[in-house]
Short mmCIF file of C-alpha atoms in Angstrom, two decimals:
data_model
loop_
_atom_site.label_atom_id
_atom_site.label_comp_id
_atom_site.label_asym_id
_atom_site.label_seq_id
_atom_site.Cartn_x
_atom_site.Cartn_y
_atom_site.Cartn_z
CA MET A 950 0.00 0.00 0.00
CA SER A 951 1.51 3.33 -1.01
CA GLU A 952 1.60 6.28 1.39
CA ARG A 953 -0.77 8.33 -0.76
CA ASP A 954 -3.39 5.56 -0.64
CA ARG A 955 -3.45 5.59 3.14
CA GLU A 956 -6.09 7.39 5.16
CA PHE A 957 -3.59 8.08 7.95
CA HIS A 958 0.05 9.13 7.80
CA PHE A 959 2.12 6.14 8.93
CA THR A 960 5.88 6.56 9.13
CA SER A 961 8.70 4.08 9.58
CA ALA A 962 9.16 5.59 13.03
CA ASP A 963 5.51 4.81 13.85
CA PHE A 964 6.02 1.22 12.73
CA GLU A 965 9.18 0.82 14.82
CA ARG A 966 7.32 2.19 17.81
CA VAL A 967 4.56 -0.39 17.28
CA ARG A 968 7.17 -3.15 16.96
CA LYS A 969 8.77 -2.17 20.26
CA LEU A 970 5.43 -1.95 22.06
CA ILE A 971 4.10 -5.33 20.91
CA TYR A 972 7.44 -6.95 21.73
CA LYS A 973 7.53 -5.44 25.20
CA HIS A 974 3.91 -6.24 25.98
CA ALA A 975 3.43 -9.63 24.30
CA GLY A 976 6.89 -10.77 23.21
CA ILE A 977 5.87 -10.80 19.55
CA SER A 978 8.62 -10.01 17.06
CA LEU A 979 7.09 -8.30 14.03
CA ALA A 980 9.10 -8.67 10.84
CA PRO A 981 9.80 -5.53 8.76
CA ILE A 982 7.55 -6.88 6.00
CA LYS A 983 4.54 -6.60 8.34
CA GLN A 984 4.28 -2.81 8.01
CA ASP A 985 1.21 -2.85 5.74
CA MET A 986 -0.50 -5.42 7.96
CA VAL A 987 0.13 -3.29 11.05
CA TYR A 988 -1.24 -0.21 9.32
CA SER A 989 -4.45 -1.88 8.12
CA ARG A 990 -5.22 -3.45 11.50
CA LEU A 991 -4.46 -0.42 13.65
CA ALA A 992 -6.10 2.07 11.29
CA ARG A 993 -9.42 0.58 12.45
CA ARG A 994 -8.57 1.59 16.01
CA LEU A 995 -7.75 5.15 14.94
CA ARG A 996 -11.16 5.44 13.27
CA ALA A 997 -12.96 3.91 16.24
CA LEU A 998 -11.28 6.25 18.73
CA GLY A 999 -11.45 9.35 16.53
CA TYR A 1000 -7.70 9.89 16.21
CA THR A 1001 -6.16 11.44 13.11
CA THR A 1002 -2.54 10.28 13.55
CA PHE A 1003 -0.74 7.18 14.74
CA GLU A 1004 1.23 9.35 17.12
CA GLN A 1005 -1.99 10.27 18.93
CA TYR A 1006 -3.10 6.65 19.09
CA LEU A 1007 0.23 5.34 20.37
CA ALA A 1008 0.39 8.09 22.99
CA HIS A 1009 -3.07 7.02 24.17
CA LEU A 1010 -1.89 3.40 24.29
CA GLU A 1011 1.13 4.32 26.38
CA SER A 1012 -1.09 6.17 28.87
CA ASN A 1013 -1.74 2.69 30.29
CA ASP A 1014 -5.29 2.15 29.08
CA GLU A 1015 -5.49 -1.57 29.91
CA ALA A 1016 -8.55 -2.17 27.73
CA GLU A 1017 -6.79 -0.64 24.73
CA TRP A 1018 -3.63 -2.67 25.36
CA GLU A 1019 -5.80 -5.79 25.11
CA THR A 1020 -7.37 -4.55 21.87
CA PHE A 1021 -3.94 -3.60 20.50
CA VAL A 1022 -2.59 -7.12 21.09
CA ASN A 1023 -5.78 -8.70 19.73
CA SER A 1024 -5.45 -6.60 16.57
CA LEU A 1025 -1.89 -7.70 15.84
CA THR A 1026 -2.10 -11.43 16.63
CA THR A 1027 -2.74 -13.92 13.84
CA ASN A 1028 -5.01 -16.88 14.51
CA LEU A 1029 -4.68 -19.49 11.78
CA THR A 1030 -6.00 -22.84 12.95
CA SER A 1031 -8.09 -25.84 11.94
CA PHE A 1032 -9.41 -29.10 13.35
CA PHE A 1033 -6.83 -31.93 13.48
CA ARG A 1034 -4.08 -29.70 12.10
CA GLU A 1035 -0.78 -31.62 11.90
CA ALA A 1036 -2.70 -34.86 12.28
CA HIS A 1037 0.29 -37.04 13.20
CA HIS A 1038 0.39 -35.38 16.61
CA PHE A 1039 -3.03 -36.73 17.48
CA ASP A 1040 -2.03 -40.30 16.60
CA ILE A 1041 0.86 -39.90 19.06
CA LEU A 1042 -1.48 -38.33 21.60
CA VAL A 1043 -3.91 -41.28 21.48
CA ARG A 1044 -1.11 -43.73 22.25
CA HIS A 1045 0.24 -41.57 25.06
CA LEU A 1046 -3.17 -41.06 26.66
CA ARG A 1047 -3.74 -44.80 26.78
CA GLU A 1048 -0.34 -45.38 28.40
CA LEU A 1049 -0.82 -42.86 31.20
CA LYS A 1050 -1.75 -44.36 34.55
CA GLN A 1051 -2.58 -41.26 36.60
CA ARG A 1052 -6.12 -39.86 36.52
CA PRO A 1053 -7.43 -37.36 35.71
CA ILE A 1054 -5.11 -36.53 32.83
CA ARG A 1055 -4.38 -32.80 32.55
CA ILE A 1056 -3.69 -31.05 29.23
CA TRP A 1057 -2.78 -27.44 28.52
CA CYS A 1058 -3.40 -25.96 25.08
CA SER A 1059 -1.48 -22.68 25.28
CA ALA A 1060 -2.68 -21.18 21.97
CA ALA A 1061 -6.38 -22.01 21.82
CA SER A 1062 -7.21 -19.42 19.14
CA THR A 1063 -10.83 -19.89 18.01
CA GLY A 1064 -11.02 -23.32 19.65
CA GLU A 1065 -10.31 -25.81 16.89
CA GLU A 1066 -7.16 -27.14 18.57
CA PRO A 1067 -8.50 -27.63 22.11
CA TYR A 1068 -11.70 -29.19 20.77
CA THR A 1069 -9.54 -31.51 18.66
CA LEU A 1070 -7.74 -32.49 21.87
CA ALA A 1071 -11.10 -33.20 23.49
CA MET A 1072 -12.24 -35.29 20.51
CA THR A 1073 -8.98 -37.22 20.55
CA ALA A 1074 -9.40 -37.97 24.25
CA CYS A 1075 -12.95 -39.20 23.64
CA GLU A 1076 -11.71 -41.48 20.88
CA ALA A 1077 -8.78 -42.74 22.95
CA PHE A 1078 -11.10 -43.82 25.77
CA ASP A 1079 -14.18 -44.49 23.62
CA THR A 1080 -16.42 -42.27 25.70
CA LEU A 1081 -17.71 -38.69 25.71
CA THR A 1082 -16.61 -38.45 29.35
CA PRO A 1083 -12.90 -39.35 29.28
CA PRO A 1084 -10.73 -38.84 32.39
CA VAL A 1085 -9.26 -35.69 30.89
CA SER A 1086 -9.37 -31.98 31.70
CA ILE A 1087 -8.07 -29.34 29.28
CA VAL A 1088 -6.99 -25.77 30.00
CA ALA A 1089 -7.32 -23.77 26.77
CA SER A 1090 -5.62 -20.38 26.86
CA ASP A 1091 -4.76 -17.55 24.50
CA ILE A 1092 -3.67 -13.93 24.78
CA ASP A 1093 -6.46 -12.81 22.41
CA THR A 1094 -9.78 -12.40 24.24
CA ASN A 1095 -11.76 -12.12 21.00
CA VAL A 1096 -10.78 -15.58 19.77
CA LEU A 1097 -11.32 -17.04 23.23
CA ALA A 1098 -14.90 -15.76 23.18
CA THR A 1099 -15.44 -17.52 19.85
CA ALA A 1100 -13.86 -20.71 21.16
CA GLU A 1101 -16.01 -20.77 24.27
CA LYS A 1102 -19.19 -20.61 22.19
CA GLY A 1103 -18.14 -23.68 20.19
CA VAL A 1104 -20.14 -22.68 17.11
CA TYR A 1105 -18.53 -22.96 13.67
CA PRO A 1106 -19.50 -22.47 10.03
CA ILE A 1107 -20.10 -25.75 8.20
CA GLU A 1108 -17.05 -25.19 6.01
CA ARG A 1109 -14.78 -25.25 9.08
CA VAL A 1110 -15.70 -28.91 9.72
CA GLU A 1111 -16.21 -30.19 6.17
CA LYS A 1112 -12.88 -32.07 6.19
CA LEU A 1113 -13.84 -34.08 9.26
CA SER A 1114 -15.11 -37.61 8.79
CA THR A 1115 -18.84 -38.30 8.83
CA GLU A 1116 -18.34 -40.30 12.05
CA ARG A 1117 -16.63 -37.39 13.84
CA LEU A 1118 -19.28 -34.94 12.69
CA ARG A 1119 -22.04 -37.22 13.94
CA ARG A 1120 -20.36 -37.95 17.25
CA PHE A 1121 -19.01 -34.54 18.24
CA PHE A 1122 -21.20 -31.84 16.62
CA LEU A 1123 -24.83 -30.80 16.61
CA LYS A 1124 -26.79 -29.00 13.92
CA GLY A 1125 -29.39 -26.59 15.20
CA SER A 1126 -29.40 -26.51 19.03
CA GLY A 1127 -28.96 -22.75 18.96
CA ALA A 1128 -26.62 -22.72 15.96
CA GLN A 1129 -28.10 -20.93 12.96
CA ALA A 1130 -28.38 -22.45 9.50
CA GLY A 1131 -24.97 -23.17 7.99
CA TYR A 1132 -23.35 -23.63 11.41
CA VAL A 1133 -22.65 -26.51 13.78
CA ARG A 1134 -22.19 -26.56 17.53
CA VAL A 1135 -19.69 -28.61 19.52
CA ARG A 1136 -21.44 -31.11 21.77
CA PRO A 1137 -21.77 -29.93 25.38
CA GLU A 1138 -19.92 -33.04 26.58
CA LEU A 1139 -16.79 -31.77 24.81
CA GLN A 1140 -17.24 -28.25 26.16
CA LYS A 1141 -17.33 -29.64 29.70
CA LEU A 1142 -13.82 -30.99 29.24
CA LEU A 1143 -12.43 -27.50 28.55
CA ASN A 1144 -11.71 -24.47 30.67
CA PHE A 1145 -10.95 -21.30 28.66
CA THR A 1146 -8.77 -18.57 30.14
CA ARG A 1147 -6.61 -15.66 28.97
CA ILE A 1148 -2.88 -16.14 29.55
CA ASN A 1149 0.02 -14.05 28.34
CA LEU A 1150 3.02 -16.37 28.00
CA LEU A 1151 5.27 -13.43 28.88
CA ASP A 1152 3.83 -13.10 32.38
CA ALA A 1153 6.61 -13.50 34.92
CA ARG A 1154 4.53 -16.15 36.68
CA LEU A 1155 2.04 -18.14 34.63
CA PRO A 1156 -1.32 -18.33 36.42
CA LEU A 1157 -1.48 -22.12 36.24
CA GLN A 1158 -1.18 -24.97 38.69
CA GLY A 1159 0.86 -27.89 37.42
CA PRO A 1160 1.62 -30.54 36.75
CA PHE A 1161 0.26 -31.18 33.26
CA ASP A 1162 0.62 -34.51 31.51
CA ILE A 1163 0.54 -32.97 28.05
CA MET A 1164 1.20 -29.46 26.76
CA PHE A 1165 0.44 -28.15 23.27
CA CYS A 1166 2.30 -25.01 22.23
CA ARG A 1167 2.09 -25.18 18.45
CA ASN A 1168 2.76 -22.39 15.97
CA VAL A 1169 3.23 -19.88 18.78
CA MET A 1170 6.98 -19.72 19.23
CA ILE A 1171 7.46 -18.55 15.62
CA TYR A 1172 6.25 -15.12 16.78
CA PHE A 1173 8.97 -14.86 19.44
CA ASP A 1174 12.72 -14.41 19.17
CA LYS A 1175 15.04 -17.09 20.57
CA PRO A 1176 15.67 -15.45 23.98
CA THR A 1177 11.91 -15.06 24.51
CA GLN A 1178 11.29 -18.66 23.43
CA TYR A 1179 13.90 -19.86 25.90
CA ALA A 1180 12.38 -17.86 28.75
CA ILE A 1181 8.92 -19.29 28.02
CA LEU A 1182 10.21 -22.87 27.81
CA LYS A 1183 11.95 -22.41 31.17
CA LYS A 1184 8.54 -21.55 32.65
CA PHE A 1185 6.90 -24.52 30.90
CA SER A 1186 9.29 -27.15 32.25
CA PRO A 1187 8.21 -27.20 35.93
CA LEU A 1188 4.56 -27.26 34.84
CA LEU A 1189 5.03 -30.51 32.88
CA ARG A 1190 5.17 -33.90 34.55
CA GLU A 1191 8.47 -35.73 34.42
CA ASP A 1192 6.96 -38.17 31.89
CA GLY A 1193 4.92 -35.50 30.09
CA LEU A 1194 5.01 -34.49 26.43
CA LEU A 1195 5.29 -31.04 24.86
CA PHE A 1196 4.00 -30.68 21.28
CA ALA A 1197 5.37 -27.91 19.03
CA GLY A 1198 4.46 -26.70 15.55
CA HIS A 1199 5.91 -28.31 12.41
CA SER A 1200 8.12 -25.28 11.66
CA GLU A 1201 9.38 -24.85 15.22
CA SER A 1202 12.56 -26.20 16.79
CA PHE A 1203 13.73 -25.94 20.39
CA LEU A 1204 17.33 -27.02 19.82
CA HIS A 1205 18.47 -23.74 21.36
CA ALA A 1206 16.77 -24.89 24.59
CA ALA A 1207 18.17 -28.42 24.67
CA ASP A 1208 18.97 -27.99 28.36
CA VAL A 1209 15.24 -27.50 29.03
CA PHE A 1210 13.48 -29.79 26.53
CA ARG A 1211 14.79 -32.82 24.64
CA SER A 1212 13.46 -33.66 21.19
CA LEU A 1213 11.78 -37.04 20.69
CA GLY A 1214 11.28 -36.42 16.98
CA ARG A 1215 8.22 -35.26 15.01
CA THR A 1216 8.19 -31.94 16.94
CA VAL A 1217 7.44 -33.68 20.23
CA TYR A 1218 9.57 -32.95 23.30
CA GLU A 1219 10.17 -34.24 26.81
CA ARG A 1220 11.78 -32.51 29.76
CA ALA A 1221 15.56 -32.50 29.45
CA ASP A 1222 15.90 -33.37 33.13
CA ARG A 1223 13.95 -36.61 32.73
CA PRO A 1224 16.16 -39.35 34.22
CA ALA A 1225 18.05 -41.43 31.69
CA SER A 1226 16.90 -44.54 33.59
CA ALA A 1227 13.22 -43.72 32.98
CA PRO A 1228 11.39 -45.85 30.39
CA ALA A 1229 11.64 -44.32 26.92
CA LEU A 1230 8.54 -42.53 25.69
CA LYS A 1231 7.09 -43.96 22.49
CA ILE A 1232 6.75 -41.51 19.61
#
């Protein structure tokens, strides 16, 4: 987008200021090529608040308006997701769930987005134990309150579930039941397995009680630089059971944090301090 096509004047200095603010507040590292994206998303906030320059808007943001900080972060986070994304992880998850002896089994999905991933975890648990009431509880968190609100409703357009098998659609979704034409609703039994909450992974102390048996943190770390990733993984480790599994996204690698998490292959990790004498986890 050229400068003359823009409604608001947006300088390189404005963009750098935005980059510093989102990094400081949410740990997100915006690439230089994201300048047009930042403009288009924040221009909506300028219109809504009646500002005429980015300088005015950013000054307002820095005045510590907590509600606007939340909106600012929501505006600049990307939430690409789908049901059973990176399907091989859920085959591994089924096997691991069946091997676990402790009950209930606790799972944390740290980037719930609009809910497809945590509901996939719930469906996988139901299939692993062949019941709609498996011995599993799932904490589903995200920094973006807008997507969490969508996730909690559990209502999706038909096209979002069209790649699911007929059996999964029949077993886990309802047509009607409050969902308008062209939409489906997640069964209430699945919703009961989930607890949605807002968590910023940069918080000095994560508001969670461990231990978790399984943690999903997929396609999140790509937004952070290596030092921030390392700091987050250091906070994850004590929250994961000694025999727990951490699942990462297909394009993510934690080799720079090998002293915290050890790769088991296929973007699945275990705690690096797991005793060498412990039985090997099957991946």
